[in-house]
CSV table of C-alpha atoms in Angstrom, one decimal:
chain,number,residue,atom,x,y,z
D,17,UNK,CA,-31.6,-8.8,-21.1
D,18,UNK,CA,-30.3,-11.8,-18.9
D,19,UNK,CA,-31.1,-11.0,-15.5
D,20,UNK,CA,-28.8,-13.9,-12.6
D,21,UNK,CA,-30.7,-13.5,-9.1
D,22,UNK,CA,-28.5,-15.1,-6.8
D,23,UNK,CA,-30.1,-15.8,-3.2
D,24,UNK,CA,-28.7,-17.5,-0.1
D,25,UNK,CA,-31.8,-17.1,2.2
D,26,UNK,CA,-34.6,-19.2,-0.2
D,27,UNK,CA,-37.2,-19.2,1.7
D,28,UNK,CA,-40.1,-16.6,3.1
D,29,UNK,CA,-39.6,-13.0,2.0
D,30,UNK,CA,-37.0,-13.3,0.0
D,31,UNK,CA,-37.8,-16.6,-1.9
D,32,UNK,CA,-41.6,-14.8,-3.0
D,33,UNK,CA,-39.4,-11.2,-3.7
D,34,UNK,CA,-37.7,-13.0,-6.1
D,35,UNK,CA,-40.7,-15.0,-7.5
D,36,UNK,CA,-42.3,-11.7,-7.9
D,37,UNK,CA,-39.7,-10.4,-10.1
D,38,UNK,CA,-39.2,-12.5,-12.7
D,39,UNK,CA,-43.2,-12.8,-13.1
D,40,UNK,CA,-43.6,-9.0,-13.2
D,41,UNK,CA,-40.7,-8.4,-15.8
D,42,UNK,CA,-41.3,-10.9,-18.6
D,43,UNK,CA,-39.3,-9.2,-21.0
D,44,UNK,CA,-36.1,-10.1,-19.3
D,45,UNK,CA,-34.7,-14.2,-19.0
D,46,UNK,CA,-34.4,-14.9,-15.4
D,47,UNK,CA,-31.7,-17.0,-14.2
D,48,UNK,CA,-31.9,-17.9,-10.4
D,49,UNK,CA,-29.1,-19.7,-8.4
D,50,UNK,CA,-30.2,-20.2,-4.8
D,51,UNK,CA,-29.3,-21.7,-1.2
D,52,UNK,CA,-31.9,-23.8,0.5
D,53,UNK,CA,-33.2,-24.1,3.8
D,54,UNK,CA,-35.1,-26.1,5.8
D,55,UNK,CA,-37.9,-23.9,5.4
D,56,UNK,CA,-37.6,-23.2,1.6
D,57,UNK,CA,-41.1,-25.4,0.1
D,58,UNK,CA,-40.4,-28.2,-1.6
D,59,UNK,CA,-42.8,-26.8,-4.2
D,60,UNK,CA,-40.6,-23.5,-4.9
D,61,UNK,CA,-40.4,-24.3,-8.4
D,62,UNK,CA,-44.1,-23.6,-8.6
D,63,UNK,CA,-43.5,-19.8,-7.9
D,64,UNK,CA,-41.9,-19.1,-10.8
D,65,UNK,CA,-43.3,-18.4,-14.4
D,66,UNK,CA,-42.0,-21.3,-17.2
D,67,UNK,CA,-39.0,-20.4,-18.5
D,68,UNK,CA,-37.1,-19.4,-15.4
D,69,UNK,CA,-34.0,-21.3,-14.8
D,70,UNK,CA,-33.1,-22.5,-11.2
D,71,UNK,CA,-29.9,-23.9,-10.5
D,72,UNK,CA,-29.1,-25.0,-7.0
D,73,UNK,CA,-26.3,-23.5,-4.8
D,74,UNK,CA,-25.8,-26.5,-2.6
D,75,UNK,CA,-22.1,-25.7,-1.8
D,76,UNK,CA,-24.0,-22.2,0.1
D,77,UNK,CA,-24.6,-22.3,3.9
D,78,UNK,CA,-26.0,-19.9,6.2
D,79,UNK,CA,-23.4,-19.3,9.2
D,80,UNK,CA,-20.0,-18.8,8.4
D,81,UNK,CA,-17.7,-21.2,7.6
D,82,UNK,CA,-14.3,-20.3,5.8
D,83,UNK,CA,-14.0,-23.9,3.5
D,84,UNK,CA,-17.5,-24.0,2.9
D,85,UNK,CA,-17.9,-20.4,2.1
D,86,UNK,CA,-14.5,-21.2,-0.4
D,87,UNK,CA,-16.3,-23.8,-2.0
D,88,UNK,CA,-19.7,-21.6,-2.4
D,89,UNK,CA,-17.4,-18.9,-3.5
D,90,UNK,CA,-15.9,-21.4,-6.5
D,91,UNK,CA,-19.2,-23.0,-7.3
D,92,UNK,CA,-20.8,-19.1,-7.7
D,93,UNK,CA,-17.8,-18.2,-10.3
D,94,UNK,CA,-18.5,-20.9,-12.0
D,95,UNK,CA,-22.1,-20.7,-12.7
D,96,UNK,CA,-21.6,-16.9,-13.1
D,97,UNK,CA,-19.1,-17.5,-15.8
D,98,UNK,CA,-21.7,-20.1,-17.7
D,99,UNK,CA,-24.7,-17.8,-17.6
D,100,UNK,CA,-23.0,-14.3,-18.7
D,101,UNK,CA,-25.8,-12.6,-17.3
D,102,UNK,CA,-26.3,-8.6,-18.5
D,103,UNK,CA,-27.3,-7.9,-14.7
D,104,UNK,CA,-26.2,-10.0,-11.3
D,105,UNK,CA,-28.5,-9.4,-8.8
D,106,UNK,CA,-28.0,-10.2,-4.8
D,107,UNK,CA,-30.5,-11.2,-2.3
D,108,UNK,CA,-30.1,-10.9,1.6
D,109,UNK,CA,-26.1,-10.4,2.9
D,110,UNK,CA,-24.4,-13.8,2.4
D,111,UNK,CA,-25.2,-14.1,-1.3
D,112,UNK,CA,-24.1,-10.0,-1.3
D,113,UNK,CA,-20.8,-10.4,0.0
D,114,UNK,CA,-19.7,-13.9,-1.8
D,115,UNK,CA,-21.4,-12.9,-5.3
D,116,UNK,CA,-19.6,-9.2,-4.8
D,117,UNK,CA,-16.6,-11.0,-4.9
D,118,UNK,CA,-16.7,-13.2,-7.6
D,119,UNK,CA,-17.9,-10.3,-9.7
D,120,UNK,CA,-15.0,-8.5,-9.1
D,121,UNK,CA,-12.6,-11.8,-9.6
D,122,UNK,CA,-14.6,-11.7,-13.0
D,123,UNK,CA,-14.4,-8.2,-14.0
D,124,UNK,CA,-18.2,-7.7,-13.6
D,125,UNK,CA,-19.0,-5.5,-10.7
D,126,UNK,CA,-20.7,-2.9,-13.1
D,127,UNK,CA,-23.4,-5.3,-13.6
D,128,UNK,CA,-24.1,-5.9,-9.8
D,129,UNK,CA,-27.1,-5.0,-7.5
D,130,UNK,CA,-27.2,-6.0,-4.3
D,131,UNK,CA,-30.4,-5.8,-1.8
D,132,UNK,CA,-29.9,-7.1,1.4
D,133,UNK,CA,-33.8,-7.2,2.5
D,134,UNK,CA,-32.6,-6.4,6.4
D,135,UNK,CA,-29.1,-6.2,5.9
D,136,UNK,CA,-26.7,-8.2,8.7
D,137,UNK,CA,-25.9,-6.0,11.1
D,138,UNK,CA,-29.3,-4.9,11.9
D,139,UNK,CA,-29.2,-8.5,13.7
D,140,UNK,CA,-30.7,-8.6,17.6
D,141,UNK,CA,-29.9,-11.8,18.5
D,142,UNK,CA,-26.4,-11.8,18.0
D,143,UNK,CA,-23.6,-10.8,20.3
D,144,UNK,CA,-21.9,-6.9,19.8
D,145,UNK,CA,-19.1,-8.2,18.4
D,146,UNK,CA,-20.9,-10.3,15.2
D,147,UNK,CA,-23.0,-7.2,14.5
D,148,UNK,CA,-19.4,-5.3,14.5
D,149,UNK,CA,-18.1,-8.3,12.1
D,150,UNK,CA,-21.0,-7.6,9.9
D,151,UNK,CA,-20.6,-4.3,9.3
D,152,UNK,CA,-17.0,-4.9,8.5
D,153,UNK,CA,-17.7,-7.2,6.1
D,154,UNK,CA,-20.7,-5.3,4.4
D,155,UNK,CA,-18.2,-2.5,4.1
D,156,UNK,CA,-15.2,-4.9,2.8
D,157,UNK,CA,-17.7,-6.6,0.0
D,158,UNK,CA,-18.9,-2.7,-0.4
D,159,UNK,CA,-15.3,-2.3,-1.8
D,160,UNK,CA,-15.6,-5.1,-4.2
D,161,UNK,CA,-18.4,-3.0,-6.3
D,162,UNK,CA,-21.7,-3.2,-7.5
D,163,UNK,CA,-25.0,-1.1,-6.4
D,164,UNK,CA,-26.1,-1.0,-3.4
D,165,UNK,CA,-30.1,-1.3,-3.3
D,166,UNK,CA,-32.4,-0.9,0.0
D,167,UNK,CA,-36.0,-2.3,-0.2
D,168,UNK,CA,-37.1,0.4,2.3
D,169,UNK,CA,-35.7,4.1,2.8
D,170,UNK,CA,-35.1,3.2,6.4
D,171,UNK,CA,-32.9,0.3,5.5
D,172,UNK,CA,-31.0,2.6,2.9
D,173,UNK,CA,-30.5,5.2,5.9
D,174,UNK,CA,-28.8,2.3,8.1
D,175,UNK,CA,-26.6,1.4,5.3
D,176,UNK,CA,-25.7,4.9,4.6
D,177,UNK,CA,-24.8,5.6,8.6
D,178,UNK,CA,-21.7,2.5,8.1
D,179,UNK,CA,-20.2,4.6,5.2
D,180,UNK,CA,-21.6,2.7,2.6
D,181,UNK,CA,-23.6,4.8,-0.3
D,182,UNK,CA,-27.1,3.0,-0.7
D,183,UNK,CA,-30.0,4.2,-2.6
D,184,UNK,CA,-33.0,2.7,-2.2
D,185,UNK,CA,-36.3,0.9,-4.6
D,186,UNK,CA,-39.4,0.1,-1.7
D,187,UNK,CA,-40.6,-3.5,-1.7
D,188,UNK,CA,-43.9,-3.6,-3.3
D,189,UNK,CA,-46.6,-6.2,-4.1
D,190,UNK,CA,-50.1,-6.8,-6.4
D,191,UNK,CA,-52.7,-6.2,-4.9
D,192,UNK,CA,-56.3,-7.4,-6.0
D,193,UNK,CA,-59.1,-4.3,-6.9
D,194,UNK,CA,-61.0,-3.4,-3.6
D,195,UNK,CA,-64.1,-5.2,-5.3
D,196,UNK,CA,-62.8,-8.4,-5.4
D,197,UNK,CA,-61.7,-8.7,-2.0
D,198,UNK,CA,-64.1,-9.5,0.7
D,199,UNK,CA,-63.6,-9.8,3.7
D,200,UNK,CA,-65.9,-12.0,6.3
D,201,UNK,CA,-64.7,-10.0,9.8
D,202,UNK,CA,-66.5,-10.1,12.9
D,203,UNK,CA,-68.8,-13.2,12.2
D,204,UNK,CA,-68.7,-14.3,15.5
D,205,UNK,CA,-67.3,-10.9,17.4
D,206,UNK,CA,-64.1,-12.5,17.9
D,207,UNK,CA,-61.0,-10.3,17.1
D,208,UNK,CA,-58.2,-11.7,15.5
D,209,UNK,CA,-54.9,-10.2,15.8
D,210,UNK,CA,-52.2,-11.8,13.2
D,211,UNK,CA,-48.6,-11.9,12.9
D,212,UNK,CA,-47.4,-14.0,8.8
D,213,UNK,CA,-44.0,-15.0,9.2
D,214,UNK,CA,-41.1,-17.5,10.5
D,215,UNK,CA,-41.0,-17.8,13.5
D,216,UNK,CA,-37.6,-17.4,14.4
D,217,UNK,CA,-35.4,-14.9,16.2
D,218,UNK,CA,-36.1,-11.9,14.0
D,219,UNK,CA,-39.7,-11.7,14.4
D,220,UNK,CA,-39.1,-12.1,18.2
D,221,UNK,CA,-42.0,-14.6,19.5
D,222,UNK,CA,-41.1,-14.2,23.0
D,223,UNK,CA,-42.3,-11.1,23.2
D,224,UNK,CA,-45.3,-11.7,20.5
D,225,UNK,CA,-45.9,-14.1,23.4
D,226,UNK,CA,-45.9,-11.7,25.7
D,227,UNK,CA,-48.2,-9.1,24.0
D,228,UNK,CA,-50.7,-12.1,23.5
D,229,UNK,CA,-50.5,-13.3,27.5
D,230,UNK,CA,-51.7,-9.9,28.6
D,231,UNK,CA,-55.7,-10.7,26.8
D,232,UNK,CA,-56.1,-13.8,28.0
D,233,UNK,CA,-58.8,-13.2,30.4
D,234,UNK,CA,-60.7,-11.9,27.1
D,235,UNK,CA,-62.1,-14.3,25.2
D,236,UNK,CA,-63.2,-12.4,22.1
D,237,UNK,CA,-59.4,-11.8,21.1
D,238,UNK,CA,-57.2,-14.3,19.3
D,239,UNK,CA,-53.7,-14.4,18.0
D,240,UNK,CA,-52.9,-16.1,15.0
D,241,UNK,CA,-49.2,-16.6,13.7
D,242,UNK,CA,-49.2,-17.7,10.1
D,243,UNK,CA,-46.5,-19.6,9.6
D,244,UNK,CA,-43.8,-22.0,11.4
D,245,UNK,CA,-40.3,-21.9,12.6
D,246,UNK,CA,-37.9,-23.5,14.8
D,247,UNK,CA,-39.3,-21.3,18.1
D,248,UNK,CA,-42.3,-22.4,17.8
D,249,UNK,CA,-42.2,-23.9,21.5
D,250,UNK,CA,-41.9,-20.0,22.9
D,251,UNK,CA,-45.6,-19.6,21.6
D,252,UNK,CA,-47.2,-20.7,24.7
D,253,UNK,CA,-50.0,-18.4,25.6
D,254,UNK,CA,-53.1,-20.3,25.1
D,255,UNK,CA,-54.8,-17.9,23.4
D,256,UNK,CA,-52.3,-18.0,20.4
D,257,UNK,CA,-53.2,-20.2,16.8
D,258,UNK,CA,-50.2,-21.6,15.4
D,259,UNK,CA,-51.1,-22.3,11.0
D,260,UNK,CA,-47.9,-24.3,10.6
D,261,UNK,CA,-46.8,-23.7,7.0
D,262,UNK,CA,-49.4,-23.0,4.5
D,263,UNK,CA,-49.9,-21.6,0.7
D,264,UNK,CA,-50.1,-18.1,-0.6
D,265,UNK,CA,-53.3,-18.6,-0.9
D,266,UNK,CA,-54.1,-19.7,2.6
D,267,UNK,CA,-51.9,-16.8,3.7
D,268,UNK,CA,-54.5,-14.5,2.1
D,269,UNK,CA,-57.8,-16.8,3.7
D,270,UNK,CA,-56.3,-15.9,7.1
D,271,UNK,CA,-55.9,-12.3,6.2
D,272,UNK,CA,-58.8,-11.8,5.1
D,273,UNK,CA,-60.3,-12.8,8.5
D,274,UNK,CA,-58.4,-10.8,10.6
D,275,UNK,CA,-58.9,-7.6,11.7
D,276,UNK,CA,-55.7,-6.3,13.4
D,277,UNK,CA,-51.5,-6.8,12.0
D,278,UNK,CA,-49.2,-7.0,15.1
D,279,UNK,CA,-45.8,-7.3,14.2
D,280,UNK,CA,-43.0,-7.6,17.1
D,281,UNK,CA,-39.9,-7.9,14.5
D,282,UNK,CA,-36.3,-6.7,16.2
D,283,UNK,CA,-35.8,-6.0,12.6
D,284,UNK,CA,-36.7,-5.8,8.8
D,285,UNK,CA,-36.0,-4.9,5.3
D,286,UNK,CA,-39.2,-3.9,4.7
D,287,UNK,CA,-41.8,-6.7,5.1
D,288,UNK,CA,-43.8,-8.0,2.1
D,289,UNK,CA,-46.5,-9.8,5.1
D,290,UNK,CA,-47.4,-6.4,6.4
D,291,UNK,CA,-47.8,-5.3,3.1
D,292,UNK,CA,-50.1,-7.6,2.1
D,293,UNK,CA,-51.9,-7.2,5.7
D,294,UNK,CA,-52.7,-3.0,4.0
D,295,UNK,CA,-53.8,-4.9,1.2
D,296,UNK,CA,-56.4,-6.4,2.8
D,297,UNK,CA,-57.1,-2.8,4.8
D,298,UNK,CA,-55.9,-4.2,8.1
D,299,UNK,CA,-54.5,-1.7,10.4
D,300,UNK,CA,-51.1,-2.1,11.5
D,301,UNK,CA,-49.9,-2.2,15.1
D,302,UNK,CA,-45.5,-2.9,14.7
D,303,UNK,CA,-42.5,-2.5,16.9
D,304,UNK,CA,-40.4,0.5,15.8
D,305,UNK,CA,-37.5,-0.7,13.7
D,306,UNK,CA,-36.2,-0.2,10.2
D,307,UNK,CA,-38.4,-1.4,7.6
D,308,UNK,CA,-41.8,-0.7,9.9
D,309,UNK,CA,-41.2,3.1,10.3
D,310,UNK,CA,-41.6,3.3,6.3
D,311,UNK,CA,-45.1,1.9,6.3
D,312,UNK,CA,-46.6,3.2,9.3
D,313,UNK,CA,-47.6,6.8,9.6
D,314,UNK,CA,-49.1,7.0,13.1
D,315,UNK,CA,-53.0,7.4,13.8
D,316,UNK,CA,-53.6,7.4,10.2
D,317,UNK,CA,-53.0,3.9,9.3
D,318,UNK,CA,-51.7,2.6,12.3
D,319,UNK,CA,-49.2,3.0,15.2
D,320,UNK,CA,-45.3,1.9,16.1
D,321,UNK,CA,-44.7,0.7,20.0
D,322,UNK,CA,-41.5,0.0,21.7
D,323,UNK,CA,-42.6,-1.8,24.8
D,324,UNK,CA,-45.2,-4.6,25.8
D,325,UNK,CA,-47.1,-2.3,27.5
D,326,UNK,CA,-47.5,0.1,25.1
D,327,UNK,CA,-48.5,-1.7,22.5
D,328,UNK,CA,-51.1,-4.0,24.7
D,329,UNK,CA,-52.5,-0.2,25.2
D,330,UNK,CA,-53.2,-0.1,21.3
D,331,UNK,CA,-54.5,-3.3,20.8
D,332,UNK,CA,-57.1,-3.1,23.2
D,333,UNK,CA,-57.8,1.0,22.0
D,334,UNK,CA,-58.2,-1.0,18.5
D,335,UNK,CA,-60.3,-3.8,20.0
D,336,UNK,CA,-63.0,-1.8,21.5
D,337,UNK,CA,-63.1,0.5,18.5
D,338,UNK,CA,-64.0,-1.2,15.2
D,339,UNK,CA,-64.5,2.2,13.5
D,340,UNK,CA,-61.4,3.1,13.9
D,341,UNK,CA,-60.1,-0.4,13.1
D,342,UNK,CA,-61.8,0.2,10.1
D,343,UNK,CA,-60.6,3.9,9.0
D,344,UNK,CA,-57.3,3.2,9.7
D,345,UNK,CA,-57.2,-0.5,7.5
D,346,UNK,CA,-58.6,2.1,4.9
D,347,UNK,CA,-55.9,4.3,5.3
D,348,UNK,CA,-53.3,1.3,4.8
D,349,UNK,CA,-54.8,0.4,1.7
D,350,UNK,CA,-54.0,3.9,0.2
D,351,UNK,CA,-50.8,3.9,1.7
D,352,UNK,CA,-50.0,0.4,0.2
D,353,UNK,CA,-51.6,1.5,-3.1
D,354,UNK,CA,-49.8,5.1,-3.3
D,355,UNK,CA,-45.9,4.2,-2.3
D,356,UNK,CA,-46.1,0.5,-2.4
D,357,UNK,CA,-47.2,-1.5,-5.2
D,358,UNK,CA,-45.6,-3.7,-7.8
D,359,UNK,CA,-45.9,-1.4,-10.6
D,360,UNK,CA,-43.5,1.0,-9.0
D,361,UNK,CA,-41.3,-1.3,-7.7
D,362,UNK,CA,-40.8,-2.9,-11.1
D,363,UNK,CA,-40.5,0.2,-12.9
D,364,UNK,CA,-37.7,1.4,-10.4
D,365,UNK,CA,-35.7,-1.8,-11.4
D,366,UNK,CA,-36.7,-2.3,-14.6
D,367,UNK,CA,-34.6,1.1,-14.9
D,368,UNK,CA,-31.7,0.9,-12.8
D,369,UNK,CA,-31.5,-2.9,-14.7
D,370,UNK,CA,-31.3,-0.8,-18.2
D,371,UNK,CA,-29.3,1.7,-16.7
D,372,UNK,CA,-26.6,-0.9,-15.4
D,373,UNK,CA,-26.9,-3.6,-18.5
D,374,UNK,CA,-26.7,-0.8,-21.1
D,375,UNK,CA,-23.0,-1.0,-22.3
D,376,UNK,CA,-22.6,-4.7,-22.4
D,377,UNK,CA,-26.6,-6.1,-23.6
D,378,UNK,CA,-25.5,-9.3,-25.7
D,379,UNK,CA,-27.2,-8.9,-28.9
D,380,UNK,CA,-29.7,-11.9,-29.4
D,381,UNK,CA,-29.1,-13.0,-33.7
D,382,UNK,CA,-31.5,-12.4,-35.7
D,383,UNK,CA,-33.3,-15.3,-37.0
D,384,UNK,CA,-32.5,-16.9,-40.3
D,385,UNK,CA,-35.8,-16.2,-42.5
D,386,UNK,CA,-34.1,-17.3,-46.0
């Protein structure tokens, strides 16, 4: 089956989502057309297994713009037309509602999935008004066809509250066998508290910052934000580590020497850093929005805050306790292992993509053995 991934937002979560699926379903050819940012790596390609065809969508930006969104509109037919795919799926809301329509223009909205990994209008930092535009236009491109498919029940729930009929698959990830991991915490009884991400508007840095200015006076505790972004000047508490950009597997050095997650999103999809932070048995501390209430069940693995206060209350109950630090990283291994691993995430679309691609597989000829 010929699988087309279309993806605006080529960079961070999405970018390694769709990495992920073309190297965990190998019996399908993978054809990806993406966007690029100023944050995608300029070693993307490296992501992907051989054989998995990337084709630029330079024509695509990320604000709307009615000629340029034309043009990326033209440019998608076009390379949808060449590739015939058996299943078009979207990534994140801009490639949702421009590849919705040119499937319909085409006549192939039963081949379409669209996941929206934190769909539009869950948006903080825009005005009222946008976040009304948003859900205006996910419910116009709604009309155009195609499945609609959450990475996280909560995410499904929003969708769902806007009229617009979502099921959903939850993100998952690989994650190593508990005796291969190890995990060098504590050497020097300094507590590190880390946040993997960019650091832009939705992950909220301002208040991260805040959080992180109320332990200053302690030197034992550190904050560490993996990653980079164009806000990094609002990280200015001095007790905050700033990586810059690194690889996947620096990513995993850093969580492996941490000991507590705190995420301060506004909002998610469902976040494929915290999930590897459970991989590495870390216990999560996040702000309550969608895509953090599905991985959190409180006191067992972890807890959900919606003030600075409040969650400068559970750090410092998590600081002073590393038993319970430690039975509650436990408890987000399980969690991860039990509703949120690859397997299960594969197998969810490796089902829906039969389900959809059944009536119109191209059948590959047989090979000329005479």
């Amino acid at each position: 089956m010929k699988v087309i991934h279309v993806a605006e937002s080529f960079a961070a979560g999405v970018l390694h989502f769709v990495a992920q699926m073309t190297r965990v379903m190998p019996e399908h050819q993978h054809v990806v057309i993406h966007g690029q940012r100023p944050d995608t790596p300029v070693n993307y390609a490296s992501l992907f297994p051989p054989g998995v065809m990337l084709l630029p969508w330079q024509e695509l930006g990320r604000d709307i713009s009615p000629w340029r969104d034309a043009m990326a509109l033209f440019r998608l037919i076009r390379l949808l037309q060449q590739q015939d795919g058996d299943i078009i799926h979207l990534h994140s809301s801009k490639a949702g509602f421009l590849g919705r329509l040119g499937a319909m223009l085409l006549g192939q909205s039963a081949r379409v999935i669209y996941t929206p990994h934190g769909v539009s209008f869950l948006r903080q930092d825009v005005a009222s008004r946008k976040q009304t535009l948003f859900v205006w236009l996910e419910q116009l491109a709604n009309k155009c066809g195609g499945r609609v498919i959450a990475c996280s029940a909560s995410e499904a729930s929003c969708l769902r509250s806007h009229g617009i009929n979502a099921g959903y698959i939850n993100n998952g990830i690989s994650c190593q066998p508990e005796a291969d991991i190890t995990t060098p915490k504590n050497d020097n009884k300094l507590t590190t508290i880390t946040l993997v991400g960019r650091i832009s508007s939705q992950k909220n840095p301002l208040w991260y910052n805040a959080i992180a200015s109320a332990f200053v006076d302690q030197p034992h505790i550190r904050f560490l934000w993996v990653g980079d972004g164009e806000l990094r000047n609002q990280l200015t508490a001095p007790n905050i580590t700033c990586s810059g950009w690194v690889s996947p597997e620096q990513v995993t050095t850093h969580l492996q020497a941490s000991d507590i997650y705190l995420s301060t999103s506004a909002w998610e999809g469902l976040p494929l850093s915290a999930l590897q932070a459970m991989c590495h048995r870390l216990p999560l501390v996040l702000s309550r929005c969608t895509g953090h209430s599905d991985i959190v069940e409180p006191g067992r693995n972890g807890f959900l805050f919606q003030h600075t206060d409040e969650a400068v209350m559970l750090l410092q109950v998590l600081v002073d306790n590393p038993d319970i630090r430690a039975q509650l990283g436990q408890a987000s291994r399980e969690l991860l292992e039990r509703g949120f691993n690859v397997q299960q995430m594969a197998d969810g679309y490796r089902r829906l993509y039969l389900q959809l691609g059944k009536h119109h597989i191209k059948q590959i000829p047989e090979a000329d053995l005479s």
